[in-house]
Backbone as numpy.savetxt, mean C-alpha at the origin, in Angstrom:
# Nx Ny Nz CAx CAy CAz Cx Cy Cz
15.71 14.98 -55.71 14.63 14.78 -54.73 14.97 13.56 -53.88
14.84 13.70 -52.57 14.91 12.53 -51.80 13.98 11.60 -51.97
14.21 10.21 -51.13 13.45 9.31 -51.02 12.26 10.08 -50.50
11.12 9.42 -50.37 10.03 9.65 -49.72 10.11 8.83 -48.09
9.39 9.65 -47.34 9.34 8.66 -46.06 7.88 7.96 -46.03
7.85 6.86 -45.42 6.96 5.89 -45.82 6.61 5.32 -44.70
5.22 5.34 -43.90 5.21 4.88 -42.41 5.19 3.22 -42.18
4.88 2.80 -41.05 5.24 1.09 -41.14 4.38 0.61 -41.97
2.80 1.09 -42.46 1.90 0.56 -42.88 2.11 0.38 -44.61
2.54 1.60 -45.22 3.19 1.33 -46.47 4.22 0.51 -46.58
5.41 0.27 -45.48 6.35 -0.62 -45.92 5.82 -1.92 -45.85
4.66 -1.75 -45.05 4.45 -3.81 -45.18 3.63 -4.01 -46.56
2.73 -2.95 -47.20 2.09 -2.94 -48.33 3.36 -3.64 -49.47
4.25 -2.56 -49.09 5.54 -2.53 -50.22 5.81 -3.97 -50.05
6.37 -4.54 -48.80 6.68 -6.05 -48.39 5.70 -7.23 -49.29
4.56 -6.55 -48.88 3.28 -7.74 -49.41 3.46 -7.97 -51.18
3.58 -6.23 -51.85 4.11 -6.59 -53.07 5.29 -7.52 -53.32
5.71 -7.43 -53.39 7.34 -7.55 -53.34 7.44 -9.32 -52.92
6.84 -9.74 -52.01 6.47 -11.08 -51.78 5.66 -11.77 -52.73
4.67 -10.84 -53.20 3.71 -11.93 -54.61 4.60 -12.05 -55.57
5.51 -11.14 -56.24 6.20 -11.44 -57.50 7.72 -12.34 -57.08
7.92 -12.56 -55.71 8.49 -13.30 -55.28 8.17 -14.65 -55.36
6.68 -14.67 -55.49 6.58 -16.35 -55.29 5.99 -16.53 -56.93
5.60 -16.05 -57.92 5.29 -16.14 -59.00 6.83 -15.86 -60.23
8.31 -15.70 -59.86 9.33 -15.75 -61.30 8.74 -15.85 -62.18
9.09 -14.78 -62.95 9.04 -15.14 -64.33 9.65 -15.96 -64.93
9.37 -16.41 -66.01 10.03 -17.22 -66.92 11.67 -16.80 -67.43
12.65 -17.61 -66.74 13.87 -17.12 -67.56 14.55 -16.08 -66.44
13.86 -16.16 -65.35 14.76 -14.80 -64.43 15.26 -15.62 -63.69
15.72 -16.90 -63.70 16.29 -17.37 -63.18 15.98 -17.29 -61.19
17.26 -16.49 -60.64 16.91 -16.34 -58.97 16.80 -15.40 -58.63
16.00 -14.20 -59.78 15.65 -13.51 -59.28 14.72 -13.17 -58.49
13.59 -13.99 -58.41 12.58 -13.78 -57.54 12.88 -14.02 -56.06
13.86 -15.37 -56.08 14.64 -14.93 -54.41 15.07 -13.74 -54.06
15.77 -13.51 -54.73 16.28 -12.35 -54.88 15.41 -11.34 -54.06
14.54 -10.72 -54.97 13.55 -9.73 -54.46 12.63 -10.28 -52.82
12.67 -11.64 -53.17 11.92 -12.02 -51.85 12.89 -11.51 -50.62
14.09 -11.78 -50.51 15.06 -11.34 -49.57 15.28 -10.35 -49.06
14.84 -9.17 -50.92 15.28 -7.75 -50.25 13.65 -7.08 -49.49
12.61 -7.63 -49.63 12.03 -7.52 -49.24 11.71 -7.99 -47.53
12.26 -8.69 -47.42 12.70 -9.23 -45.62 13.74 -7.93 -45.09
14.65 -7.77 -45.91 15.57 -6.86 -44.98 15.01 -5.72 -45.41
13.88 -5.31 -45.99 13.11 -3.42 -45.79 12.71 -3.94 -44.71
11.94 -4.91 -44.17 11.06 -5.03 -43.38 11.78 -5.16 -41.75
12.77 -5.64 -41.72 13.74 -5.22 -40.80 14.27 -3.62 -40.49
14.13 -3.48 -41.39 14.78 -1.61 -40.98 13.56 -1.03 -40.92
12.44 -1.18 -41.29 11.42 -0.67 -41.41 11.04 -0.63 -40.10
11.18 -1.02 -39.03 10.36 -0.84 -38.02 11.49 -1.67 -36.46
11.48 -1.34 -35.62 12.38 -2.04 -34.26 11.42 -3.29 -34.19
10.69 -3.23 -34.36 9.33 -4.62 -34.24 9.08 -4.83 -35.28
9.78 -6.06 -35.82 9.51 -6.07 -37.33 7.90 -6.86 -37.66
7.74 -7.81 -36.95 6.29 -8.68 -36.58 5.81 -8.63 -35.32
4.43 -8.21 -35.52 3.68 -8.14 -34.19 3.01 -9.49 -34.16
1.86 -9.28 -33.08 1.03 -10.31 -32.62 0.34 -10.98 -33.81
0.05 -10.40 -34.68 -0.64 -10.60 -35.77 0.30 -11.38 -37.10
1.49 -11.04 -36.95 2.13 -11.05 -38.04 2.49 -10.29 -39.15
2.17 -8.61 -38.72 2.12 -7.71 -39.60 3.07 -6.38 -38.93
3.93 -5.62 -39.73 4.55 -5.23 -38.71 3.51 -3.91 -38.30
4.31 -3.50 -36.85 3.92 -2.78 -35.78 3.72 -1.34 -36.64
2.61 -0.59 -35.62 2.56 0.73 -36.30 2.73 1.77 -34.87
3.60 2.63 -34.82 3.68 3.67 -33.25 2.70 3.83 -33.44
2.11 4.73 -32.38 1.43 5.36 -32.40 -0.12 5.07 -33.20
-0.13 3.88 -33.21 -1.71 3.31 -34.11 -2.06 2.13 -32.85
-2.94 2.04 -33.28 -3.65 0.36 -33.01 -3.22 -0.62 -33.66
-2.66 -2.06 -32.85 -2.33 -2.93 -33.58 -2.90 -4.02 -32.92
-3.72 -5.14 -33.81 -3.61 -4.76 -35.43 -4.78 -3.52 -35.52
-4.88 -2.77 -36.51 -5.13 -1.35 -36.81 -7.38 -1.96 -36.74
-7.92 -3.38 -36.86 -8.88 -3.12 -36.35 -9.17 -4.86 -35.94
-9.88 -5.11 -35.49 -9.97 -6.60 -34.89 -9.17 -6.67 -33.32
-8.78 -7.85 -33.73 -7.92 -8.56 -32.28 -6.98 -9.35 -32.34
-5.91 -9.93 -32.32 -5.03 -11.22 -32.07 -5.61 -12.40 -31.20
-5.60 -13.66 -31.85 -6.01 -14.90 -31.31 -5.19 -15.29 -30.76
-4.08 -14.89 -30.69 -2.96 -15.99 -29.72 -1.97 -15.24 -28.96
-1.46 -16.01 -28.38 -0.64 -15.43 -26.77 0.45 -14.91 -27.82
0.98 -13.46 -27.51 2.42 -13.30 -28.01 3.00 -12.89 -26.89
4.23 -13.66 -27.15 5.54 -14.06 -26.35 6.84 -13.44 -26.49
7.55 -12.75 -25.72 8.72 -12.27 -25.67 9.57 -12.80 -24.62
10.79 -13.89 -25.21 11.50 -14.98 -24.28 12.85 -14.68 -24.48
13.27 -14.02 -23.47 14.71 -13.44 -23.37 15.70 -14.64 -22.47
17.00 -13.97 -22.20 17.98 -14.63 -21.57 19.06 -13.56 -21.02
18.65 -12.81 -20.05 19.18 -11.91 -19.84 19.69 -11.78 -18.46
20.80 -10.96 -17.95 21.18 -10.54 -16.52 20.01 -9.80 -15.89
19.47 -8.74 -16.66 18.59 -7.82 -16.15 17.15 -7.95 -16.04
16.28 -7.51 -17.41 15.18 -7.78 -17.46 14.78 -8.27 -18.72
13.67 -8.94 -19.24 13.26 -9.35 -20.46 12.74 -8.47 -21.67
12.12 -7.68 -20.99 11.37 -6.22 -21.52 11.94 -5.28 -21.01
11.40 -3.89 -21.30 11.57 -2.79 -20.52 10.41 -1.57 -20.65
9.46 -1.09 -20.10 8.69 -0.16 -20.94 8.69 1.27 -20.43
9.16 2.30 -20.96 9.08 3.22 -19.63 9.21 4.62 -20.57
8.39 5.70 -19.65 7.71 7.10 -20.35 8.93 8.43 -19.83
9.61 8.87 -20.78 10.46 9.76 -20.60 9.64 11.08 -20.08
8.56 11.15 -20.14 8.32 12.67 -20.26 7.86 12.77 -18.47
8.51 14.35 -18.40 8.58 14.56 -17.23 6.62 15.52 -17.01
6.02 15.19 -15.49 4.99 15.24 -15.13 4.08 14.81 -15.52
3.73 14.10 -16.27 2.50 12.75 -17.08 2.38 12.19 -17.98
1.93 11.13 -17.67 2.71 10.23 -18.65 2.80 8.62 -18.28
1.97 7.38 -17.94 2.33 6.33 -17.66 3.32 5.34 -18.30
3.63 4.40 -17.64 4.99 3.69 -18.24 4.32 2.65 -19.00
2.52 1.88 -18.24 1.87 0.94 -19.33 0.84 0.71 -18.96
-0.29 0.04 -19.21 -1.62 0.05 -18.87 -1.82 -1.32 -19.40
-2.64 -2.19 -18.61 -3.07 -3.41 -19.14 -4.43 -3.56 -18.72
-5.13 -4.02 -20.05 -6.42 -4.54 -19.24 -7.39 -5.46 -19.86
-8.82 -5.97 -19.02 -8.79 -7.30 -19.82 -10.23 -7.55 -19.20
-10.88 -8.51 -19.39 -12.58 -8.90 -19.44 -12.84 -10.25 -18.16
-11.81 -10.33 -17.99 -11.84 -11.74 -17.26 -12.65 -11.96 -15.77
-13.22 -13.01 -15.95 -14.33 -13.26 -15.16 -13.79 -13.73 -13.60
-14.05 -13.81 -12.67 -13.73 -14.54 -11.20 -13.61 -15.89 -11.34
-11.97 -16.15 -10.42 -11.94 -17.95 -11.25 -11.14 -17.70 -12.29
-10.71 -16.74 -13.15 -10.08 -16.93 -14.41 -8.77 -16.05 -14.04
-7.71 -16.23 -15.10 -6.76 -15.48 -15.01 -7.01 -13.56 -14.66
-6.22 -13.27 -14.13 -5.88 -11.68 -13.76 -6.11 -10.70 -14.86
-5.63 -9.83 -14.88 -5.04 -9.01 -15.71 -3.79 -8.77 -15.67
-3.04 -9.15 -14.64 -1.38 -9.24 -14.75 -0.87 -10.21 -13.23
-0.30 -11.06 -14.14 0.37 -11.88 -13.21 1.51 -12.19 -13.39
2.29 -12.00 -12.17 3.98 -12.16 -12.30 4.21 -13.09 -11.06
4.95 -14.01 -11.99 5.15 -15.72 -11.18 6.58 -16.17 -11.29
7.17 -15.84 -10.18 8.64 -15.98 -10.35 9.00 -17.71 -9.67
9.53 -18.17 -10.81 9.62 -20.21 -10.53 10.88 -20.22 -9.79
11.42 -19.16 -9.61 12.42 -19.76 -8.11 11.59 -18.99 -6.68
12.65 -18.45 -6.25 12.80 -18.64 -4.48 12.85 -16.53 -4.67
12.51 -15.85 -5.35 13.05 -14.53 -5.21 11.62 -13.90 -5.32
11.51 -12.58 -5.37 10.04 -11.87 -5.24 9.76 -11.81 -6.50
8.12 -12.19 -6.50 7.52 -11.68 -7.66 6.91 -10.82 -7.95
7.17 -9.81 -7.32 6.64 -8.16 -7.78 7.40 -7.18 -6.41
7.72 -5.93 -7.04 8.31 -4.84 -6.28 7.98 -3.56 -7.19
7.26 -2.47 -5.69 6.60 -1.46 -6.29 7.55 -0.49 -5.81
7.97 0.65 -6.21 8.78 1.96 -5.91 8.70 3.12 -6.25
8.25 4.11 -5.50 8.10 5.34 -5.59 8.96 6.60 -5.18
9.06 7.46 -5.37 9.88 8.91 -4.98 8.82 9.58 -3.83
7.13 9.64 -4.00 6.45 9.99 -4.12 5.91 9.62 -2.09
4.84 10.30 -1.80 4.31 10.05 -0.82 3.46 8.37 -0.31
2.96 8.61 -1.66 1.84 7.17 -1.56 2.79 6.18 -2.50
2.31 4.71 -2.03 2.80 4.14 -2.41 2.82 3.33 -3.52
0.53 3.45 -3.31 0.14 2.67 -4.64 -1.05 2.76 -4.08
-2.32 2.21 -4.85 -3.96 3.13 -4.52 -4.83 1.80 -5.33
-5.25 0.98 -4.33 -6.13 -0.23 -5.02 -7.77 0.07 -5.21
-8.30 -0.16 -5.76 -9.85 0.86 -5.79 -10.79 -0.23 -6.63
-11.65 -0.74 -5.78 -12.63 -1.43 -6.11 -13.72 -1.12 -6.10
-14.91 -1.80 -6.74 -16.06 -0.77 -7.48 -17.07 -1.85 -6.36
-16.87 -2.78 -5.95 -17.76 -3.58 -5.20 -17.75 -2.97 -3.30
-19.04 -2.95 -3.04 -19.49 -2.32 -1.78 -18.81 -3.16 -0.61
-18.85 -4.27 -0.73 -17.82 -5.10 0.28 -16.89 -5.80 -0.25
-16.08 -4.79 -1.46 -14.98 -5.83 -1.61 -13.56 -5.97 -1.07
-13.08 -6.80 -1.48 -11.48 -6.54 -0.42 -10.31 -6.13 -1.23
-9.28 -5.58 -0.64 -8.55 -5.14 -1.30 -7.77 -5.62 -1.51
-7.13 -7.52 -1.38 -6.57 -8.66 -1.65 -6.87 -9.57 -0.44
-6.06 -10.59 -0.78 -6.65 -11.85 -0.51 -4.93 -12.62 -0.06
-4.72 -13.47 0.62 -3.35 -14.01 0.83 -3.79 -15.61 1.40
-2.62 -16.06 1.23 -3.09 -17.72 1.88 -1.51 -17.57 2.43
-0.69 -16.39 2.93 0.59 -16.26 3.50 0.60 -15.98 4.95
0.94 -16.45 5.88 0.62 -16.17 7.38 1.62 -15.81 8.25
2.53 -15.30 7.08 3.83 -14.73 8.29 4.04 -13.19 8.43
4.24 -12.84 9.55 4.22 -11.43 9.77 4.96 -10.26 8.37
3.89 -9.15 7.99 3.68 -8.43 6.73 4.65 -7.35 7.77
6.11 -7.48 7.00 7.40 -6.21 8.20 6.89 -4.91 7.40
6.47 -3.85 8.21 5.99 -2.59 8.08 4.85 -2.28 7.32
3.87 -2.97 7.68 2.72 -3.07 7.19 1.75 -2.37 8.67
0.78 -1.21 8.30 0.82 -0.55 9.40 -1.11 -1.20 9.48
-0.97 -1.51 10.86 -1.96 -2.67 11.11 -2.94 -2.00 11.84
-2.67 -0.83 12.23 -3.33 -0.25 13.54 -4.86 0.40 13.34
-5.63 -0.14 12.15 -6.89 -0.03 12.24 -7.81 -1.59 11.74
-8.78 -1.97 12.62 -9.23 -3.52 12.12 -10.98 -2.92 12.12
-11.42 -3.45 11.05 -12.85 -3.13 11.48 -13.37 -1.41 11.92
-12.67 -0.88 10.73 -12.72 1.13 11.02 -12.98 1.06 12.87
-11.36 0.35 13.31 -10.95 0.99 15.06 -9.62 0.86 15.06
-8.88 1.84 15.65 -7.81 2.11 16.00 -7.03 1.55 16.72
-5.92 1.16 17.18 -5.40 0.58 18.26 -4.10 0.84 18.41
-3.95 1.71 19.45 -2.60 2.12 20.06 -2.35 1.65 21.41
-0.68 1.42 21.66 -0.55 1.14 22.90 0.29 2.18 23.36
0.38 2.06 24.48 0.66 3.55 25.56 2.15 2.36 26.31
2.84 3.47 26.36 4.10 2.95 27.06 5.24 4.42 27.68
4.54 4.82 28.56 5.26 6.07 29.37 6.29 5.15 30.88
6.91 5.11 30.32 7.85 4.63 31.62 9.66 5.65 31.23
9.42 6.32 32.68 10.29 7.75 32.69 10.91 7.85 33.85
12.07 8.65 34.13 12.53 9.10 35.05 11.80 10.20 35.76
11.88 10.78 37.00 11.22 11.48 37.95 11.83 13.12 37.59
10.69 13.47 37.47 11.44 15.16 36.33 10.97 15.28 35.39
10.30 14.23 34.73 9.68 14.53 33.13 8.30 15.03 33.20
8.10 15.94 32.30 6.85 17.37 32.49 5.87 16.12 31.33
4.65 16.71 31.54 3.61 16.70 30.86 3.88 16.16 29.35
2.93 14.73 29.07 3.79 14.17 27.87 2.03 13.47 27.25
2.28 13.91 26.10 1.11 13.28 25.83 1.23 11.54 24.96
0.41 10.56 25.63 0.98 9.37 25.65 -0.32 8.53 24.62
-1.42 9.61 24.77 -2.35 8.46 23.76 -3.40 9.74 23.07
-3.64 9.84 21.90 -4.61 10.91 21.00 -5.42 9.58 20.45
-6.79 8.89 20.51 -7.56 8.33 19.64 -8.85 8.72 19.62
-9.72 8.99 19.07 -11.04 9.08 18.50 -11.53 10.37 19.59
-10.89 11.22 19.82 -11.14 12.24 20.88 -10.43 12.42 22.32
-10.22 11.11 22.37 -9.42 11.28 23.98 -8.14 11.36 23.76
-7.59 12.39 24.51 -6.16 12.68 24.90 -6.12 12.02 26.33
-4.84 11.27 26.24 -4.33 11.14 28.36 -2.79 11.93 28.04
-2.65 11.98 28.72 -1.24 13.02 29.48 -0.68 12.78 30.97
0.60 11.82 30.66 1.00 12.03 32.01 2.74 12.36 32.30
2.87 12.42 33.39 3.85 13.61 34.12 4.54 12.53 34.94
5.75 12.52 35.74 6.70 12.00 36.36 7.20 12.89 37.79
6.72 13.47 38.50 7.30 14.47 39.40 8.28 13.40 40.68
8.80 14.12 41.26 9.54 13.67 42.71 9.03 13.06 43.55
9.70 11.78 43.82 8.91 11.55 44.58 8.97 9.91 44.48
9.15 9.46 43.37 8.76 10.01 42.03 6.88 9.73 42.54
6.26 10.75 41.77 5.12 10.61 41.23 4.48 10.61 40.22
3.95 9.70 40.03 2.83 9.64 38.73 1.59 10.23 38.71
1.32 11.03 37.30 -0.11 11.62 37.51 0.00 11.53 35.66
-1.73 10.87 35.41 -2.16 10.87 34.54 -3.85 11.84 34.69
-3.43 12.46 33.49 -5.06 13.37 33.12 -5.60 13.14 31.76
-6.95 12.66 31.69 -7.89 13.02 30.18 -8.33 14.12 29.70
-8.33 14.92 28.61 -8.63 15.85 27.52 -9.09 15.10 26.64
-10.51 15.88 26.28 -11.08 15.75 25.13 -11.05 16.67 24.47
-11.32 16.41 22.74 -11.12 17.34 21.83 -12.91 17.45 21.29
-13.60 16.94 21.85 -15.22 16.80 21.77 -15.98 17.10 22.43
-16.89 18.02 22.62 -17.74 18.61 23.67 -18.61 17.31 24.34
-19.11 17.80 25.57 -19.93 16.27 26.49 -19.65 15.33 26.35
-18.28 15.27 26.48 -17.77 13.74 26.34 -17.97 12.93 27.59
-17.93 11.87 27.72 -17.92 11.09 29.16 -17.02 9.94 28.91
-16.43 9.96 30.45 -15.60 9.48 30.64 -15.45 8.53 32.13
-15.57 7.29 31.89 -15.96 6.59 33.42 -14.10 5.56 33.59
-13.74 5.95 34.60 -12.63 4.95 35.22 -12.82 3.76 36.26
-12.41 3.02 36.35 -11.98 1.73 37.11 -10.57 1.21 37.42
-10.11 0.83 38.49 -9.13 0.43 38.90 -8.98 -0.38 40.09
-8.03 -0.83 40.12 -7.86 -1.37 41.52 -6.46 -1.65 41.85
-5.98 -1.40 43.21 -4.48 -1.14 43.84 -4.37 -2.45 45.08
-2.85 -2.56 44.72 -2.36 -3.48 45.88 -1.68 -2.42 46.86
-1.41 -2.35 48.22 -1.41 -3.58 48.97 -3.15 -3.28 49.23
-4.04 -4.02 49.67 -5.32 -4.21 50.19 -6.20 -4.72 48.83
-5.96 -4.93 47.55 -6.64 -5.58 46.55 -8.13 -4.20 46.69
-7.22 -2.53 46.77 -8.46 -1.84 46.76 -9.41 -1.68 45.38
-10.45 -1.22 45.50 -11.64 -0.66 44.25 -11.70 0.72 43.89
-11.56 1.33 43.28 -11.58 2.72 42.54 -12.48 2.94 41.57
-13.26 4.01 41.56 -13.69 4.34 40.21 -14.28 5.77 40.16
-14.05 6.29 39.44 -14.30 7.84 39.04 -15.26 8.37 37.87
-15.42 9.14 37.50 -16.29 9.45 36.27 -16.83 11.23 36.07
-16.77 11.30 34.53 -16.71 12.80 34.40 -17.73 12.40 33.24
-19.62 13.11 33.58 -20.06 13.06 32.31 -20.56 14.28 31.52
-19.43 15.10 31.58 -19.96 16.56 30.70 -18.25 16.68 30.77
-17.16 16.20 29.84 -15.38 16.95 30.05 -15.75 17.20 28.22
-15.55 18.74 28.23 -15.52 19.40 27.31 -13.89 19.68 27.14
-13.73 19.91 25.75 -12.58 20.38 25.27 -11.61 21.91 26.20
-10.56 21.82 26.56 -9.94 22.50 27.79 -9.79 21.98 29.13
-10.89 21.19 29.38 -10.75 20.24 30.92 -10.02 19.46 30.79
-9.64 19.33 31.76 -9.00 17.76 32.32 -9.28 17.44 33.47
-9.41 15.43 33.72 -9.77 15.05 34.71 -8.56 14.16 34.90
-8.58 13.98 36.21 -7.56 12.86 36.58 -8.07 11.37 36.33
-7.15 10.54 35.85 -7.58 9.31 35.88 -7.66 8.89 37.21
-6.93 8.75 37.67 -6.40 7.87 39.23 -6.16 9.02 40.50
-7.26 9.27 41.25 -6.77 9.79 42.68 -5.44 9.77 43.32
-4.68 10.79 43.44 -3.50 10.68 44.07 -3.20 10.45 45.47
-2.64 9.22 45.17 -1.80 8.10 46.25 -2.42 6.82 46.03
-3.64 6.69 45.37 -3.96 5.42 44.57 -3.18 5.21 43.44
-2.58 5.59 42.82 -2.32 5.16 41.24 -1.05 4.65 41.17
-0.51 3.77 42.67 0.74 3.46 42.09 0.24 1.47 42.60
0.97 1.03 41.62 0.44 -0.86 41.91 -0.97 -0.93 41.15
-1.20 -0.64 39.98 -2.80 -0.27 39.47 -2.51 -0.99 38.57
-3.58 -1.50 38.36 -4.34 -1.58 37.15 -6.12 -1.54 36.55
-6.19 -0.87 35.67 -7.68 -1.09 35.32 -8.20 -0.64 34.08
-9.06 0.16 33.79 -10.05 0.23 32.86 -10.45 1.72 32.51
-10.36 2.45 31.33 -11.03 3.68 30.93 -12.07 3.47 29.63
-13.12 4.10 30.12 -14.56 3.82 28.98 -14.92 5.61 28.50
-14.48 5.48 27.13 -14.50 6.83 26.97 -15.79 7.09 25.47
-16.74 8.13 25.72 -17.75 8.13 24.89 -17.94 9.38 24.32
-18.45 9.79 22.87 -18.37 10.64 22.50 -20.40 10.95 21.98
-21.02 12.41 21.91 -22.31 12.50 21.15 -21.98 12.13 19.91
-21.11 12.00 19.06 -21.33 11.28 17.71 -21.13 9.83 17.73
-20.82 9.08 19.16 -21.00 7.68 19.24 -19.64 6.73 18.80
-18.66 7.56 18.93 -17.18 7.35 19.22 -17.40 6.45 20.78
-16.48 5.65 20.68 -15.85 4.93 21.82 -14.71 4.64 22.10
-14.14 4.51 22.85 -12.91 4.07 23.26 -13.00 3.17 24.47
-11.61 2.40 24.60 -11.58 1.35 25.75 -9.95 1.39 25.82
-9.45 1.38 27.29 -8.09 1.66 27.42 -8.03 1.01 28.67
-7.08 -0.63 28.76 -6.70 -1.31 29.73 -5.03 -0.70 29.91
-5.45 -0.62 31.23 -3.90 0.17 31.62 -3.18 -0.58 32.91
-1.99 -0.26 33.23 -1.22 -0.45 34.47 -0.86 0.69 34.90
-0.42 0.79 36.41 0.61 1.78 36.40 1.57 1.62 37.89
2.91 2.18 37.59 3.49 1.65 39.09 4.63 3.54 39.22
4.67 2.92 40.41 5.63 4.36 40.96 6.94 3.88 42.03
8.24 3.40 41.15 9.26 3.60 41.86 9.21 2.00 41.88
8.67 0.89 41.40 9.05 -0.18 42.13 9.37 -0.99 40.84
8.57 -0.33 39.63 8.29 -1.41 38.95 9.44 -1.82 38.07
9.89 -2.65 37.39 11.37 -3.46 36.47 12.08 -3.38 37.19
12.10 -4.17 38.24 12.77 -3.99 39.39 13.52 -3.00 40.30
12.78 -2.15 39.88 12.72 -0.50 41.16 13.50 0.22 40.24
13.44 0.25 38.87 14.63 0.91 37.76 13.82 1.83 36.92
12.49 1.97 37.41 12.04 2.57 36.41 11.28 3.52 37.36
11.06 4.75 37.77 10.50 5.32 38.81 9.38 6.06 38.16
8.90 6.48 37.15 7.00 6.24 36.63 6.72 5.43 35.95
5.97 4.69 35.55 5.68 3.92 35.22 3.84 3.36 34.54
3.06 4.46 33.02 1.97 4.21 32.81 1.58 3.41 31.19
1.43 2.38 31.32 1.12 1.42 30.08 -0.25 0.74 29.81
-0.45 0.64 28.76 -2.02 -0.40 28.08 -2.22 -0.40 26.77
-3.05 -0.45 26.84 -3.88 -0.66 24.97 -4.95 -0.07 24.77
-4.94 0.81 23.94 -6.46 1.16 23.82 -6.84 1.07 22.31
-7.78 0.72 22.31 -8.92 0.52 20.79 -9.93 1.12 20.61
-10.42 1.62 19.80 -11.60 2.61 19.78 -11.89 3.46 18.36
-12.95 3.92 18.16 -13.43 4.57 16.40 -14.72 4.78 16.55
């Protein structure tokens, strides 16, 4: 008959024996009770990859440790390595996390995980295969989703909504020949503009929202003229022109765009035809617009 197999919890039982008659020799056994004390250290080594846990008792897979209570003190794992100190990670393919930490701690007090690197290199890097990158989720009605006291530009950090509004900028500058291009989609308004011979510029609005309204402003050099236009029923399929043609070249001004669910938009624009970066660019329609 073989040995019996014996899980971590019996070998530390076995250990615990094995340690009392270790410290009590009998009379006349001379070193033997070292003896047994010793071989009782090296079961306890093979007995388990973690021979002492937090507690001082060894580890059990697949259990709770320690099996009921808590550990009073910080346990520490202090390596010296090229790579990493630890490693924890879940072989099984489609679910399955690599570790979970978690903890009671009040505002003002330590985290639940903090990684503090004492030189000059990063202290945390996240990596995925996957679409998303990572998913922060707070249970408080205005809470934030971190906090920084770092003020230098965040490289590819996509910025383009502040205060649930959008903000895109428009930059159509083309050669004379280029067809119908759509240059700005936000909160309902489409603009679209074109490059013909001439060269000419022509910009048009589409909405994707029924009774939308839509009011323009501008004004052109040479004469420092005034412009302004307005469409208040452009349903989805219309289009209106921004800029009257033969006004819209030396422009700049203003689009106020409104939706019945109370969408807005605001779009400061330029636009030039044939003169503008020093006569190298022959259409020429740019701005900013913000809106939600």
């Amino acid at each position: 008959m073989g040995d019996p197999k014996l899980d971590d919890r019996a070998w530390a039982e076995a250990i615990d024996e094995y340690a009392k008659r270790a410290r009590r020799p009998r009379r006349g056994s001379g070193g033997q009770g070292r003896w047994v004390f010793a071989s009782a250290v090296v079961l306890a080594l093979m007995a388990s990859p973690f021979a002492i846990g937090a507690t001082g008792s060894v580890l059990s897979e697949g259990k709770r440790n320690p099996r009921s209570g808590s550990a009073h003190k910080e346990t520490q794992f202090i390596s010296s390595t090229k790579t990493y100190g630890t490693r924890q990670s879940n072989v099984r393919s489609g679910n399955g996390g690599g570790a979970i930490y978690g903890c009671r701690s009040k505002p003002g007090r330590e985290p639940c995980i903090r990684s503090n690197n004492l030189s000059s290199g990063r202290a945390f890097e996240f990596e995925t295969n996957g679409a998303e990158g990572g998913h922060i989720e707070a249970k408080g009605a205005d809470a934030h989703p971190f906090t920084t006291n770092a003020t230098g530009v965040a490289t590819g950090l996509n910025s383009d909504r502040v205060d649930g509004f959008g903000l895109a900028k428009i930059d159509f500058r083309v050669p004379a020949g280029t067809a119908v291009t759509n240059v700005l989609d936000l909160g309902g308004l489409i603009l679209q503009a074109s490059c013909g011979a001439g060269p000419d510029l022509a910009v048009v609005a589409t909405t994707t929202v029924p009774d939308s309204v839509l009011h323009v402003t501008w004004g052109r050099d040479p004469g420092d003229l005034a412009f302004y236009r307005q469409q208040n029923d452009l349903d989805p399929g219309e289009s209106f022109a921004v800029m009257s043609n033969g006004n819209d070249s030396a422009a700049e001004g203003t689009i106020s765009y409104s939706t019945t669910a109370g969408t807005q938009v605001s779009v400061i624009f330029q636009s030039e035809e044939g003169q503008g970066f020093g006569a190298t660019v022959p259409c020429f329609f740019g701005g900013i617009a913000f809106g939600g």
